[in-house]
Coordinates of C-alpha atoms in Angstrom, one line a residue:
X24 CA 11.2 5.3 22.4
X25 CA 9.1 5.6 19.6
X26 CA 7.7 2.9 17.2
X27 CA 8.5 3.4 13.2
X28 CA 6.0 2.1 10.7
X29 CA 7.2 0.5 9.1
X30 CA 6.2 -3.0 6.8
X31 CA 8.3 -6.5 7.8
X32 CA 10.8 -7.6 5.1
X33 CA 10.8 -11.4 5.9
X34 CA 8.5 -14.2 7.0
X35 CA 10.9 -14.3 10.0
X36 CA 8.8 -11.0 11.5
X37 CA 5.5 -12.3 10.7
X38 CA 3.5 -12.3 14.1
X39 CA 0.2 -12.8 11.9
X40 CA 0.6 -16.1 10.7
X41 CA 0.7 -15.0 7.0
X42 CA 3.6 -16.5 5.8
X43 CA 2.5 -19.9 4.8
X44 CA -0.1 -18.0 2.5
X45 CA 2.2 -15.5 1.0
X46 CA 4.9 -18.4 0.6
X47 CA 1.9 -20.6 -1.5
X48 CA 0.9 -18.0 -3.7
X49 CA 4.9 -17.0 -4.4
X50 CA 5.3 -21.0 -5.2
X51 CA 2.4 -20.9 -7.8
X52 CA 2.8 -17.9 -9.4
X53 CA 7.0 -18.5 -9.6
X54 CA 6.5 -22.1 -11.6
X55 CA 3.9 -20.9 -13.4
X56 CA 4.5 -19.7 -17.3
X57 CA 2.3 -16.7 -18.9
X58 CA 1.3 -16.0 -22.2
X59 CA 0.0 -12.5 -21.4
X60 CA 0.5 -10.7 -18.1
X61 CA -1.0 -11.9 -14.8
X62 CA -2.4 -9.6 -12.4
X63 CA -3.1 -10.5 -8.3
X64 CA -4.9 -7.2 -6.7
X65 CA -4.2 -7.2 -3.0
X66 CA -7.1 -5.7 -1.5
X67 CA -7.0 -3.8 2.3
X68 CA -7.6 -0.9 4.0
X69 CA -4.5 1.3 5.8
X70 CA -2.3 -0.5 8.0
X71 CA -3.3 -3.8 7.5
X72 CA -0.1 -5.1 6.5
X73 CA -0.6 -5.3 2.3
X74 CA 3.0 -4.2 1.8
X75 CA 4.0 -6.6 4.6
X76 CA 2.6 -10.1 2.6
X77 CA 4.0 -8.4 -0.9
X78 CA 7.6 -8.1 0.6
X79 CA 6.9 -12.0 2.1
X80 CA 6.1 -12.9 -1.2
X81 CA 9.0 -11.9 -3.0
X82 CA 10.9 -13.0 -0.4
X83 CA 10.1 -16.5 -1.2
X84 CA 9.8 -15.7 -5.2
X85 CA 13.9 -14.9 -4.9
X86 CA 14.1 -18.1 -3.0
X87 CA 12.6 -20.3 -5.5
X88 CA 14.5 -18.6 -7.9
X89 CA 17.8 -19.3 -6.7
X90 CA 16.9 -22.7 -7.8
X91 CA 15.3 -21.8 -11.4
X92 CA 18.4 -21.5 -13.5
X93 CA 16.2 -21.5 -17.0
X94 CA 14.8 -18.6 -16.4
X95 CA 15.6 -15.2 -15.7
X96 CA 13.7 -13.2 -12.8
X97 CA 13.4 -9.2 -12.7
X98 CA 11.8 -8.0 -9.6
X99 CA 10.7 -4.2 -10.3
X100 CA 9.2 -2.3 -7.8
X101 CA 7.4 0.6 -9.2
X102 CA 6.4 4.0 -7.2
X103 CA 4.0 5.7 -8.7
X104 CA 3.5 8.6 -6.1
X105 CA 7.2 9.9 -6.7
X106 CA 6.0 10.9 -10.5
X107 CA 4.9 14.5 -10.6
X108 CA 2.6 13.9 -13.4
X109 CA -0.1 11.7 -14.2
X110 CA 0.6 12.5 -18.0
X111 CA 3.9 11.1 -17.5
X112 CA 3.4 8.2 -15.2
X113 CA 3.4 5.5 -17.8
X114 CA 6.6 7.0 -19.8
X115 CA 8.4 7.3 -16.5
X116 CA 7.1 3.3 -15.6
X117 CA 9.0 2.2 -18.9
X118 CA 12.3 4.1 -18.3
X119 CA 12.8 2.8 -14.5
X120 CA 11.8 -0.7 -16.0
X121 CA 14.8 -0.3 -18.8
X122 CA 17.2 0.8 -16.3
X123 CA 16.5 -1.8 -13.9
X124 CA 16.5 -4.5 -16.9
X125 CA 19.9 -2.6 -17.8
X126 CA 21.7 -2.4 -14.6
X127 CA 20.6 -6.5 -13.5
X128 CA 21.8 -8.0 -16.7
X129 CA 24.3 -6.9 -19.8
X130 CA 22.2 -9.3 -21.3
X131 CA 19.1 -7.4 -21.2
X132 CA 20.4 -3.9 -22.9
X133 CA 18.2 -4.5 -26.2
X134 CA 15.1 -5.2 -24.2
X135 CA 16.2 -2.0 -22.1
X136 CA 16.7 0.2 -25.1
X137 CA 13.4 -0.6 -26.3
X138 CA 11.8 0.3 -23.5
X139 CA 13.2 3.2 -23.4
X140 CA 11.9 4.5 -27.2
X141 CA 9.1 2.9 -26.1
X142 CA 8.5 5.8 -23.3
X143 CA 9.4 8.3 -25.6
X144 CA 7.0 7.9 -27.9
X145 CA 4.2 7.2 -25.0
X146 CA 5.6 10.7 -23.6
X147 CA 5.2 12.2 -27.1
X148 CA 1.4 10.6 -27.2
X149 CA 0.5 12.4 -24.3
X150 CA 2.1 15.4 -24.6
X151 CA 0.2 15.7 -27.9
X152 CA -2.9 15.1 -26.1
X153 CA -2.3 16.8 -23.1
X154 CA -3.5 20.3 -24.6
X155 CA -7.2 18.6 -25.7
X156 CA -8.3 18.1 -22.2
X157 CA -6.9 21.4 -20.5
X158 CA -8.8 23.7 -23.3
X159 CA -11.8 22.2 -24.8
X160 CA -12.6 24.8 -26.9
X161 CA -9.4 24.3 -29.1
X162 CA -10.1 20.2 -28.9
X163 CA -10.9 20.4 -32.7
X164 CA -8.1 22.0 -33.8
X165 CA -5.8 20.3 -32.1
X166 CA -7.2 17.0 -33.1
X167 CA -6.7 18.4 -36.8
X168 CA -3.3 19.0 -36.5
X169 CA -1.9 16.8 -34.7
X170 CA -4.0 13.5 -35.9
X171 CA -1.3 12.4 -38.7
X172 CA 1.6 12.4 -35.8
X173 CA -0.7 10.2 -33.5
X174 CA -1.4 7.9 -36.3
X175 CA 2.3 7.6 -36.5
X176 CA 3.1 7.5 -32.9
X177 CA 0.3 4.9 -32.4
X178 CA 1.7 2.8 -34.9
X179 CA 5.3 3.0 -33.4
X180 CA 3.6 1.7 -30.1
X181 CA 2.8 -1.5 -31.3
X182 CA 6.0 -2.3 -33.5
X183 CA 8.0 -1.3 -30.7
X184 CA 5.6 -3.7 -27.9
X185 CA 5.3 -6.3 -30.6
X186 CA 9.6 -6.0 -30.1
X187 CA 9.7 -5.8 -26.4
X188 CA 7.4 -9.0 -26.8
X189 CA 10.1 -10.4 -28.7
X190 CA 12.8 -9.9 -26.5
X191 CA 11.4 -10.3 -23.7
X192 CA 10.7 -14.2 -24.6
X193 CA 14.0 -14.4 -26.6
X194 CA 16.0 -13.3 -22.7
X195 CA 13.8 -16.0 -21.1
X196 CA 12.9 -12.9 -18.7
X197 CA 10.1 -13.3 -15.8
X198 CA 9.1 -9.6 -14.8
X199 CA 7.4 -9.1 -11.4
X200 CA 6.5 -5.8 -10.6
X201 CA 4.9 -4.6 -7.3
X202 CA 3.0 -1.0 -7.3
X203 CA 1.7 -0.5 -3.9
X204 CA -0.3 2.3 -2.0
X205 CA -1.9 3.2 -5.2
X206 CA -5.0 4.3 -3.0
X207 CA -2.9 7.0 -1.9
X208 CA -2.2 8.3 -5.6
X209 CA -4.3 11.4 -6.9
X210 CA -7.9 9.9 -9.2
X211 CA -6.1 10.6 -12.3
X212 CA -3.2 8.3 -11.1
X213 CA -5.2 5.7 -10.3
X214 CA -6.7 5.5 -13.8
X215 CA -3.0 5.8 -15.5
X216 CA -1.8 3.0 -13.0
X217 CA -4.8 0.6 -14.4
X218 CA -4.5 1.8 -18.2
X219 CA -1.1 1.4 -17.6
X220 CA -1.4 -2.3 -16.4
X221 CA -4.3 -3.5 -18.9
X222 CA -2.6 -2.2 -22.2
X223 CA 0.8 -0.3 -22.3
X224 CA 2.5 -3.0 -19.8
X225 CA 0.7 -5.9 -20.8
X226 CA 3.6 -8.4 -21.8
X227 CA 4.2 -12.1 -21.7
X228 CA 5.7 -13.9 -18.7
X229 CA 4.5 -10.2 -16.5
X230 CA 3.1 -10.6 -13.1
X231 CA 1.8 -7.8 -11.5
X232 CA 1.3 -7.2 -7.8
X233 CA -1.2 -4.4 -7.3
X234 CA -2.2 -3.5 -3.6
X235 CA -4.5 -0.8 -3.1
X236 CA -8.0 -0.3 -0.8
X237 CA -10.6 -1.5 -2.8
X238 CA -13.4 1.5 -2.5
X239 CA -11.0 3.9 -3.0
X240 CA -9.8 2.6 -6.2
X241 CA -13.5 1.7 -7.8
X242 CA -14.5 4.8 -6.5
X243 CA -12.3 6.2 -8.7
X244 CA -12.7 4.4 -11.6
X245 CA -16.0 5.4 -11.6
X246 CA -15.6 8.7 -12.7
X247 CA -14.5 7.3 -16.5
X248 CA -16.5 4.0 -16.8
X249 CA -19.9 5.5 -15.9
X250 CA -20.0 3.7 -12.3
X251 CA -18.9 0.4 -13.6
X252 CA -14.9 0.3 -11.7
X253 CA -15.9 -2.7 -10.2
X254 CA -16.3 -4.4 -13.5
X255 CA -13.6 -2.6 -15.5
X256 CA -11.1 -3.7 -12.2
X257 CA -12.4 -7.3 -12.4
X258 CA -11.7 -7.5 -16.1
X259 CA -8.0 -6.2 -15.4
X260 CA -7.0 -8.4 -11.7
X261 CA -7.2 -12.2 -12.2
X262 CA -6.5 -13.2 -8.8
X263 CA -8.2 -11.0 -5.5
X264 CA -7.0 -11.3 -2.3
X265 CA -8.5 -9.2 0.6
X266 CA -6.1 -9.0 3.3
X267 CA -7.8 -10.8 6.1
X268 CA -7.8 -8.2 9.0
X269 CA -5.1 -9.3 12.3
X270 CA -6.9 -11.1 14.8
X271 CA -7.7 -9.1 18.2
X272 CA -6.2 -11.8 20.3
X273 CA -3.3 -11.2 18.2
X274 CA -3.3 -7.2 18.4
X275 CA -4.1 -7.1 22.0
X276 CA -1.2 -9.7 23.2
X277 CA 1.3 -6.9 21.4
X278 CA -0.8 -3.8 22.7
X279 CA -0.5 -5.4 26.5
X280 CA 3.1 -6.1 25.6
X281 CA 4.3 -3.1 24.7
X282 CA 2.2 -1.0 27.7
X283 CA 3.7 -3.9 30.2
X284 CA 7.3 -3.0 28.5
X285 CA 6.6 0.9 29.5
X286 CA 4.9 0.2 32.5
X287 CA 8.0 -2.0 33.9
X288 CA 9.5 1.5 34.0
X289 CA 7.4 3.2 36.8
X290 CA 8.3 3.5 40.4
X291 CA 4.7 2.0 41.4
X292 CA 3.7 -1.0 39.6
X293 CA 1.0 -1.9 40.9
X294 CA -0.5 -3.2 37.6
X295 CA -1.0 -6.6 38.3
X296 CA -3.3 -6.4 41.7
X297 CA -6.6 -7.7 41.1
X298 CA -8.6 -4.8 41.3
X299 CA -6.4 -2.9 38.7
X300 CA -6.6 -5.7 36.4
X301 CA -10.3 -6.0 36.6
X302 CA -10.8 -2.0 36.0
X303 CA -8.1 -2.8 32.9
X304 CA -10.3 -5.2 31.4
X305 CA -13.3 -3.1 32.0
X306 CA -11.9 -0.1 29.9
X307 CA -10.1 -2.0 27.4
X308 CA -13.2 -4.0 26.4
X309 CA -15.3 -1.4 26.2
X310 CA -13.6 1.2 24.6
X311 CA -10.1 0.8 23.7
X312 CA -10.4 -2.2 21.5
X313 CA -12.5 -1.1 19.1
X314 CA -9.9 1.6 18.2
X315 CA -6.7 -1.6 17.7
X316 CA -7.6 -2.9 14.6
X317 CA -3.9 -3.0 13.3
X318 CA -0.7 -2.6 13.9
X319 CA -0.5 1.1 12.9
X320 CA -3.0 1.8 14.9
X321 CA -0.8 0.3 18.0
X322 CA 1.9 2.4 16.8
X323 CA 0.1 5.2 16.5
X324 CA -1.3 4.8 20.2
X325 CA 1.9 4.0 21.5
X326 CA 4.1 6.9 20.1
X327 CA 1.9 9.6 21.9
X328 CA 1.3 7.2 25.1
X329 CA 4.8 7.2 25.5
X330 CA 6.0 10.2 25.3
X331 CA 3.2 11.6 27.8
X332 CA 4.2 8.8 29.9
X333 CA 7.8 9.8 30.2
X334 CA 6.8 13.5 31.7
X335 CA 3.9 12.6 34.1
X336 CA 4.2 8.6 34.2
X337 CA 4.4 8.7 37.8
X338 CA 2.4 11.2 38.9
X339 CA -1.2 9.9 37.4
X340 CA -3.1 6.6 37.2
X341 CA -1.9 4.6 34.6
X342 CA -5.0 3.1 33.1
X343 CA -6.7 6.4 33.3
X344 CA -3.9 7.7 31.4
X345 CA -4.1 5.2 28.7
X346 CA -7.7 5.8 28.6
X347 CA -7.1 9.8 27.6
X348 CA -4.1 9.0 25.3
X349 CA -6.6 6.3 23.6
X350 CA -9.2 9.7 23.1
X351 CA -6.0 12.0 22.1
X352 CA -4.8 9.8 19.2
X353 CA -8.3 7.8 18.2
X354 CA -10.8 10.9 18.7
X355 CA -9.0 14.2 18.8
X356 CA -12.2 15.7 18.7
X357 CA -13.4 15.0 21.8
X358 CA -10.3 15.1 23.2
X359 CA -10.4 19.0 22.6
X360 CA -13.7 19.5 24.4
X361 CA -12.0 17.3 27.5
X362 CA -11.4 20.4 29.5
X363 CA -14.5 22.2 28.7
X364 CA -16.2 19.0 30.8
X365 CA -14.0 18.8 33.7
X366 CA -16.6 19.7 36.4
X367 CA -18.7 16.9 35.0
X368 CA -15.4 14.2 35.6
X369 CA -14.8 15.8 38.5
X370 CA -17.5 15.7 41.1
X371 CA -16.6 17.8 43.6
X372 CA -15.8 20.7 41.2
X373 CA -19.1 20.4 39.8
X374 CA -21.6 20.4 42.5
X375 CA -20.1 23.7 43.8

């Protein structure tokens, strides 16, 4: 009865024609070698299908794999939201990375262990730190006494990535991580994810896939590179690729689809007279459309639709119902004031 949202797992499901794309990029980016990290920012609003394209990417990154027996391929994908602290985002990054180096390959314990010392000490960093930014006041003293341990801690950094370096080339290891929905992270998340990927994570043979809505995320780099995110992003993501938005023929072949699907089920059908059709294409033109702009949004639309349908399906028209629903889900605003206007929709009531 109701529609999940939920992103496709393989090309088979695309209905966008996306797969070709996402199956180029995967080949160039799998037989490709890096001497540093590599960084594609996937750029798109909600909804229009980011996490979709990733998944169709990696899809076909395991495939060529399969087939790449000098190399060794890690696929990590990395949630930030499901850390409860900012602060300990980039520690907590390093230890899922070790266990999923650890639990793939006996091979890769020593690479795993060093990640793991490696979060410590980034954990120990910011816990250090942590205290400076809560209560100015006590900045300088803080600073004072705890300046010899960061020297130390700092150091230990970049043995310890100068040694994941190391082993990461000496295992023949190709790392692709995914971290998607950072949008949806807190601003001070969004700035740990990108100082994350620019410095702490930046090791050879890395490819990240970053997908995120592109205002959101400049907007909030911003706030600590004085109205310059747009620069700072462009100096962190070497490949950008806006998601190109669904085409409407496309959305409004499934939207008809799934209302025909629904509408099969009532006792008067009488949905395909021309009249009815003309009045269909009259609302859905002018109103309805402009609310479809993904999937979701069909979704969405069709959740509500359908379970109003199933009470009073046959009792009311069904494009007028469609119509409301559209104004329920789209404008809820509106909707709310609906009753307040009846005497205008309804002549008769109002010219008594």
């Amino acid at each position: 009865m109701f529609e999940q949202d939920l992103p496709i797992t393989s090309a088979e499901q695309d209905i966008f024609n996306r797969k070709e794309f996402a199956q180029s990029l995967a080949k160039a980016l799998i037989q490709s070698k890096y001497e540093s990290s590599f960084v594609i920012g996937l750029y798109g609003s909600w909804g229009s299908g980011k996490t979709s394209f990733v998944n169709m990417c990696i899809e076909h990154i395991k495939t060529i794999s399969l087939n790449n027996s000098h190399e060794k391929l890690v696929i990590f994908p990395f949630n930030p939201w499901l850390c409860s602290d900012s602060n300990q985002l980039a520690s907590q990054f390093f230890i899922e990375l070790g266990n999923t180096l650890q639990s793939q390959n006996h091979n890769f314990t020593s690479a795993a262990n060093l990640l793991f010392d490696y979060a410590e000490v980034i954990g120990n960093i910011y816990s250090i730190f942590e205290p400076i930014t809560k209560t100015i006041t006590k900045a300088v003293s803080w600073v004072k006494k705890f300046y010899s341990i960061y020297q130390k801690e700092k150091k230990t950094i970049q043995n310890l990535k100068k040694d994941i370096t190391s082993e990461l080339k000496k295992q023949n290891i190709k790392l692709v991580i995914t971290i998607d929905d950072i949008d949806r992270l807190s601003e001070q998340e969004i700035i740990a994810v990108f100082q994350l990927v620019k410095a702490l994570g930046d090791f050879p043979n890395t490819i990240y896939f970053l997908s995120f809505d592109y205002e959101i995320v400049t907007n909030a780099l911003n706030k600590i590179h004085e109205n310059k995110g747009k620069e700072y992003l462009e100096k962190i993501v070497q490949v950008s690729i806006p998601m190109p938005k669904a085409k409407s023929i496309d959305l409004e072949r499934i939207f008809n689809s799934k209302l025909e699907s629904l509408l099969s089920e009532q006792e008067k059908n009488n949905f395909h007279e021309q009249d009815v059709k003309f009045r269909w294409y009259e609302i859905y033109e002018g109103g309805i459309k402009s609310y479809i702009n993904s999937i979701r949004d069909i979704n969405r639309f069709m959740n509500t639709f359908s379970l109003i349908f199933q009470q009073i399906g046959n009792e009311t028209d069904f494009i007028d119902l469609v119509g409301i629903t559209c104004l329920q889900v789209f404008e809820p605003n509106l909707y709310n004031i609906l009753p307040q206007l009846k005497g205008i929709f309804f002549y008769k009531n109002y010219i008594r």
